[in-house]
CSV table of C-alpha atoms in Angstrom, one decimal:
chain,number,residue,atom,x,y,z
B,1,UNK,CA,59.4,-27.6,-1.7
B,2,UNK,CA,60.6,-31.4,-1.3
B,3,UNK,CA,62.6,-32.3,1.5
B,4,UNK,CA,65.4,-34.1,-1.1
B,5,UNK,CA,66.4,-32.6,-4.5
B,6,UNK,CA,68.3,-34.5,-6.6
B,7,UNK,CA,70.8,-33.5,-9.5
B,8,UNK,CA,70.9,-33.6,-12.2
B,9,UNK,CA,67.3,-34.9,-12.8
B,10,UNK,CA,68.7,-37.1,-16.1
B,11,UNK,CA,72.5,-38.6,-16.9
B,12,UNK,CA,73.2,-40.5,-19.8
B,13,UNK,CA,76.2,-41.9,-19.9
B,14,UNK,CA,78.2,-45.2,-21.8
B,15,UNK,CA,78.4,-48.4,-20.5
B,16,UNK,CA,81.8,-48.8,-18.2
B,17,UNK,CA,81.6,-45.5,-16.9
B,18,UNK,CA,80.9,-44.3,-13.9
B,19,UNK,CA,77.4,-42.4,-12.4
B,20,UNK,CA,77.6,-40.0,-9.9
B,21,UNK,CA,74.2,-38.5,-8.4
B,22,UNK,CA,73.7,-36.2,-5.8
B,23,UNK,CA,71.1,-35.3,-3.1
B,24,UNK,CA,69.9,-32.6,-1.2
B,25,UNK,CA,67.8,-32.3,1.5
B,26,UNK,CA,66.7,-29.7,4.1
B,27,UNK,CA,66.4,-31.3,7.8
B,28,UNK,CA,68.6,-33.4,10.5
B,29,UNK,CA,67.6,-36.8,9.5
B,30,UNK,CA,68.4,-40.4,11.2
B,31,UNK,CA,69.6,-42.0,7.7
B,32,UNK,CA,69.6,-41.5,4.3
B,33,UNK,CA,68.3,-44.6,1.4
B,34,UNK,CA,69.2,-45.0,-2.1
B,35,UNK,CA,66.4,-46.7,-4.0
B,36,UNK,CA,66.6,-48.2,-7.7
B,37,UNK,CA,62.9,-48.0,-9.7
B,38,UNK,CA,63.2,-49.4,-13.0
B,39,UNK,CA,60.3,-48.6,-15.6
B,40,UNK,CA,56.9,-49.6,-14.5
B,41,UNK,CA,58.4,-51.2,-11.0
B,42,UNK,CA,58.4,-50.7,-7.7
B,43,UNK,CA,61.3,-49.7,-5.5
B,44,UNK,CA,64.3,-51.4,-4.4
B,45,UNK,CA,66.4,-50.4,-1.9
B,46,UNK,CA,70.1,-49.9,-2.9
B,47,UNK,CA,71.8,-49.3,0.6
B,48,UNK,CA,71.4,-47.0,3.8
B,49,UNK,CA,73.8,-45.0,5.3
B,50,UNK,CA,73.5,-43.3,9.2
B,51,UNK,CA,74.1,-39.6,10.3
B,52,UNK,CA,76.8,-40.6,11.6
B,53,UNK,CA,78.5,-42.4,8.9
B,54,UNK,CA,80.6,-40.7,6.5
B,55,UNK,CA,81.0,-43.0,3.4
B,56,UNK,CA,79.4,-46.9,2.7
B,57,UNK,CA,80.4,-48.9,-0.4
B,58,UNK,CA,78.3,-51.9,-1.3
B,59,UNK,CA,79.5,-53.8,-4.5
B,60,UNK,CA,79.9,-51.4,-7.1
B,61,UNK,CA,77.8,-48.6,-5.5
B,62,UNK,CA,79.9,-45.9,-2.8
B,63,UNK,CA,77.5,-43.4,-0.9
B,64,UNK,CA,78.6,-40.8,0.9
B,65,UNK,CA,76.7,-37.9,3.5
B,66,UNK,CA,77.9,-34.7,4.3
B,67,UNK,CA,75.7,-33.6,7.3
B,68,UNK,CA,77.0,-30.1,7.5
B,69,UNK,CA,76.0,-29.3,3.7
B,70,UNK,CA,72.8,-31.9,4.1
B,71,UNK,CA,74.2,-33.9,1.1
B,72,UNK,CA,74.5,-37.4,-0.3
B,73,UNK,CA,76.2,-38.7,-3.5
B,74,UNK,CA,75.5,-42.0,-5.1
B,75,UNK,CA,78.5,-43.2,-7.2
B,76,UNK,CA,77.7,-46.3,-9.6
B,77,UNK,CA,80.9,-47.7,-11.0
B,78,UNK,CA,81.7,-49.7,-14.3
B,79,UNK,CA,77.6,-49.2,-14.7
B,80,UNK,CA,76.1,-51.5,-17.2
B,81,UNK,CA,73.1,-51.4,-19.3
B,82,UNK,CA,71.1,-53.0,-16.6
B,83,UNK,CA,71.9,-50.2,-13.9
B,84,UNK,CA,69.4,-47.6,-16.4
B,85,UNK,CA,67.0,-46.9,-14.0
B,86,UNK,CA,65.9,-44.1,-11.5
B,87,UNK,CA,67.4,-43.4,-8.4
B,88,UNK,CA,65.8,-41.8,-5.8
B,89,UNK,CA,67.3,-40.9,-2.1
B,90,UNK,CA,64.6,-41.0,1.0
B,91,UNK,CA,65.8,-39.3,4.2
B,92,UNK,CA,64.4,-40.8,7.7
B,93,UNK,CA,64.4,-37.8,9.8
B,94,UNK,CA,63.6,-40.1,12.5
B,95,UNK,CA,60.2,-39.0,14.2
B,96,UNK,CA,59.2,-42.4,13.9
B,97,UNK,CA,57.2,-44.5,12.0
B,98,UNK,CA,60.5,-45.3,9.7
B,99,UNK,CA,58.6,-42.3,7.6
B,100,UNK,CA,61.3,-41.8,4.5
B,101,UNK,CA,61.1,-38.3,2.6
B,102,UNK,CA,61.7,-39.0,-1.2
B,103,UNK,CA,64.2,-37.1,-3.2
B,104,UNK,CA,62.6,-36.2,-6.8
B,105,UNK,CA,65.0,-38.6,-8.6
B,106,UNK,CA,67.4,-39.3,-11.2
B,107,UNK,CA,66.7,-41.1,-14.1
B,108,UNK,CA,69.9,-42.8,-15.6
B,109,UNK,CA,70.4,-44.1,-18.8
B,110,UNK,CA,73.8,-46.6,-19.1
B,111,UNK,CA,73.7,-47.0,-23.2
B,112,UNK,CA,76.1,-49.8,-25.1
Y,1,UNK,CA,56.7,-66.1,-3.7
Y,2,UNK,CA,56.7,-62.8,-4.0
Y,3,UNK,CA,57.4,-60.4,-1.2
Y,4,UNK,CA,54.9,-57.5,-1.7
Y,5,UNK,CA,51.9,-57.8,-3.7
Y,6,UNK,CA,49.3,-55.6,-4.8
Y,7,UNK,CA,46.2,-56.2,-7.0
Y,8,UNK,CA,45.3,-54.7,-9.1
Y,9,UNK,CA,48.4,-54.0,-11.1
Y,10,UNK,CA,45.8,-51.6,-13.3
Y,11,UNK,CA,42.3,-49.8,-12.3
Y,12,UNK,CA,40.7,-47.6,-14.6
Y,13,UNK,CA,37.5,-46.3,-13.7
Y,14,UNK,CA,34.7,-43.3,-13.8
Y,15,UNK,CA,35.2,-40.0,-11.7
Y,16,UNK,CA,32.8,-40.6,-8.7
Y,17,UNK,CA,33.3,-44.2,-8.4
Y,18,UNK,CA,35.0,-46.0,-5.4
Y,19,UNK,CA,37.5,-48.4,-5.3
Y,20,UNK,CA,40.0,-50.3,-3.5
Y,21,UNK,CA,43.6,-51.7,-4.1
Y,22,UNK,CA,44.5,-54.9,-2.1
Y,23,UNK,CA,48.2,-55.4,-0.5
Y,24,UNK,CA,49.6,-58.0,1.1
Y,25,UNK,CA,52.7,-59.4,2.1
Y,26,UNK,CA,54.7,-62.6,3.5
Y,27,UNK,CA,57.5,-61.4,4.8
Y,28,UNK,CA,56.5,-61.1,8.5
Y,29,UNK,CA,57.0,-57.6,8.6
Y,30,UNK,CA,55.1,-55.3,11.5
Y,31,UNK,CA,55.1,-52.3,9.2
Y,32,UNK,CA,53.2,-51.6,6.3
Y,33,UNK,CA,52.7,-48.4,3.8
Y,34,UNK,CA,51.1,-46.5,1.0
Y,35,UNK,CA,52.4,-44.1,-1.2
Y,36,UNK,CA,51.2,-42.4,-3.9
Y,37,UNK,CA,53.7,-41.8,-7.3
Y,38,UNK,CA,52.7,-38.7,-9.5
Y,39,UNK,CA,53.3,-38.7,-13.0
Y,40,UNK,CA,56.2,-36.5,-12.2
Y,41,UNK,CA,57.7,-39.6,-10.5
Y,42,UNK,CA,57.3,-38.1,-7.1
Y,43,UNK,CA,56.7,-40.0,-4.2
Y,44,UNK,CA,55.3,-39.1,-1.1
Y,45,UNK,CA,53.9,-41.4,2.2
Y,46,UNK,CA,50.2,-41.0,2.4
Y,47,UNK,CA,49.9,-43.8,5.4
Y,48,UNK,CA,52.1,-46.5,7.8
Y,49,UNK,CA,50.1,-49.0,9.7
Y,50,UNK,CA,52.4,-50.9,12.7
Y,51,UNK,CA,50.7,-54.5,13.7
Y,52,UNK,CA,47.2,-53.0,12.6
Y,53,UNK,CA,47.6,-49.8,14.0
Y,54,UNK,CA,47.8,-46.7,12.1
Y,55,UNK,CA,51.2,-45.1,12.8
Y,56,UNK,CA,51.5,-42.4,10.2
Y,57,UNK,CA,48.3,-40.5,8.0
Y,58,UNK,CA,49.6,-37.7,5.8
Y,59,UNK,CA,47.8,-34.8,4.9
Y,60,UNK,CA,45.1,-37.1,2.8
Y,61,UNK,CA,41.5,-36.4,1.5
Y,62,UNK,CA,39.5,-38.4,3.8
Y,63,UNK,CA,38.1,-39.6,1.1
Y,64,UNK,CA,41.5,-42.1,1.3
Y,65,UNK,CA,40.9,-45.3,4.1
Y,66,UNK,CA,43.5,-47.5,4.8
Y,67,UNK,CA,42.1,-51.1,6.3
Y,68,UNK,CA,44.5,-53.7,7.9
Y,69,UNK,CA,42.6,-56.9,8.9
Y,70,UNK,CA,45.6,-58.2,9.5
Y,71,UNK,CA,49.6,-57.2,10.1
Y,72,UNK,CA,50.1,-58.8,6.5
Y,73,UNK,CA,47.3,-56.8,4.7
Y,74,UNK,CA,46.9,-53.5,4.4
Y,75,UNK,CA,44.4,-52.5,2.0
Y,76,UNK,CA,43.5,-48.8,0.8
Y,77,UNK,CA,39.7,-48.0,0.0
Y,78,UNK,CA,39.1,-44.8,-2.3
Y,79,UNK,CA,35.9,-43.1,-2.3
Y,80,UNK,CA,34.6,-40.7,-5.0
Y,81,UNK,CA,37.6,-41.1,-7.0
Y,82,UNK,CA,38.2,-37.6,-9.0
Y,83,UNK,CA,40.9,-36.9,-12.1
Y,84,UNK,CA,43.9,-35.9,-9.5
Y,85,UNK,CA,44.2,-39.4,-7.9
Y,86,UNK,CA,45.2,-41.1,-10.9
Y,87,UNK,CA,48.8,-41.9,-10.1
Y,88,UNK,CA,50.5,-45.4,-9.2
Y,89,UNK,CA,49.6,-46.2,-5.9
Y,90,UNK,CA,52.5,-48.4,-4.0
Y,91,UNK,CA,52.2,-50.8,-0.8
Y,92,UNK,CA,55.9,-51.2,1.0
Y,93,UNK,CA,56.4,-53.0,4.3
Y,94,UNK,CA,59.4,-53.5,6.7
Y,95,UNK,CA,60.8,-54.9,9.5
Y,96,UNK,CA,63.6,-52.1,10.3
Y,97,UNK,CA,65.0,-49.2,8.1
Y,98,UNK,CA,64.5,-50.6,4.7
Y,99,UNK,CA,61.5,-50.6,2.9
Y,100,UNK,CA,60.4,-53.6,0.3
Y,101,UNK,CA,57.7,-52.0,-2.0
Y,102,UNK,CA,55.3,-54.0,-4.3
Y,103,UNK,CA,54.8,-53.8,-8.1
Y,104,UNK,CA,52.6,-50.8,-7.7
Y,105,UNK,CA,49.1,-50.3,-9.1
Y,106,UNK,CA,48.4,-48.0,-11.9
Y,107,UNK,CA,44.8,-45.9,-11.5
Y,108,UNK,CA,43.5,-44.0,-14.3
Y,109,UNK,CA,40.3,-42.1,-13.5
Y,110,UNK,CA,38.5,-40.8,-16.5
């Protein structure tokens, strides 16, 4: 099975409201990365946060990692049409390399 | 100026054949990747090279060579291609934790 799990695997939901997506995965890692993939792109990273952070907010985007339940939640606020996309989380269980473990995704859908 | 670049964007081809997808990219990073994307939109890490030296090689047919003439090139060579490699194939490099990926590169055997 995949080291990250995310849930649900689809949201649609109206523009000005917010997204929340969560993340599981199974081993100690070094940090945790939210990734944006819009159709037919590649990647972009969103924001990290460390094992031993708690909560990060960047812009309109707070993520937050629970270590003891080995979970992460992305929160999109006030999303917009452009934020329909999908979302994956990548763990760096930190046995070098900067190898990142990709969570199977979200795909949002921010309608007008 | 783009960042990461990969060409072909699209490579359709005959089961059997061999191909190779180019990447290269100008942001002075020392680390480069490859990562294959199913059509289930999973990704998984097939290779990192650090300043031309292979760092990370996945469980991968050895069919699957990564080449790095250089720390901005790293260039993957596929032989005998069969139907289960078609996927998007993406390049990413970085400097520290995050990870700049290219456009991706769609292959289609047939």
């Amino acid at each position: 099975s995949q080291q990250g799990e995310e849930d649900p695997q689809a949201l649609s939901i109206q523009e000005g409201e917010n997204a929340t997506m969560n993340c599981s995965y199974k081993t100690s890692i070094n940090n945790l990365q939210w990734y944006r993939q819009n159709s037919g792109r590649g990647l972009v990273h969103l924001i990290l946060i460390r094992s031993n952070e708690r909560e990060k907010h960047s812009g309109r985007l707070r993520v937050t990692l629970d270590t003891s339940k080995k979970s992460s939640s992305l929160l999109i606020t006030a999303s917009r049409a452009a934020d329909t996309a999908s979302y994956f989380c990548a763990t760096d269980e930190g046995g070098g390399g900067n190898k990142l473990t990709f969570g199977t995704g979200t795909q949002l859908k921010v309608e007008l | 100026d783009t960042a990461v670049s990969q060409t072909p964007k699209y490579l359709v081809t005959q089961m059997g054949n061999d191909k190779s997808i180019k990447c290269e990219q100008n942001l002075g990073h020392d680390t480069m990747y490859w990562y294959k994307q199913d059509s289930k939109k999973f990704l998984k890490i097939m290779f990192s090279y650090n300043n031309k030296e292979l760092i990370i090689n996945e469980t991968v047919p050895n069919r699957f060579s990564p080449k790095s003439p250089d720390k901005a090139h790293l260039n993957l060579h596929i032989n005998s291609l069969e139907l289960g490699d078609s996927a998007v194939y993406f390049c990413a490099s970085s400097q520290g934790a995050e990870q700049f990926f290219g456009p991706g590169t769609r292959l289609t055997v047939l």
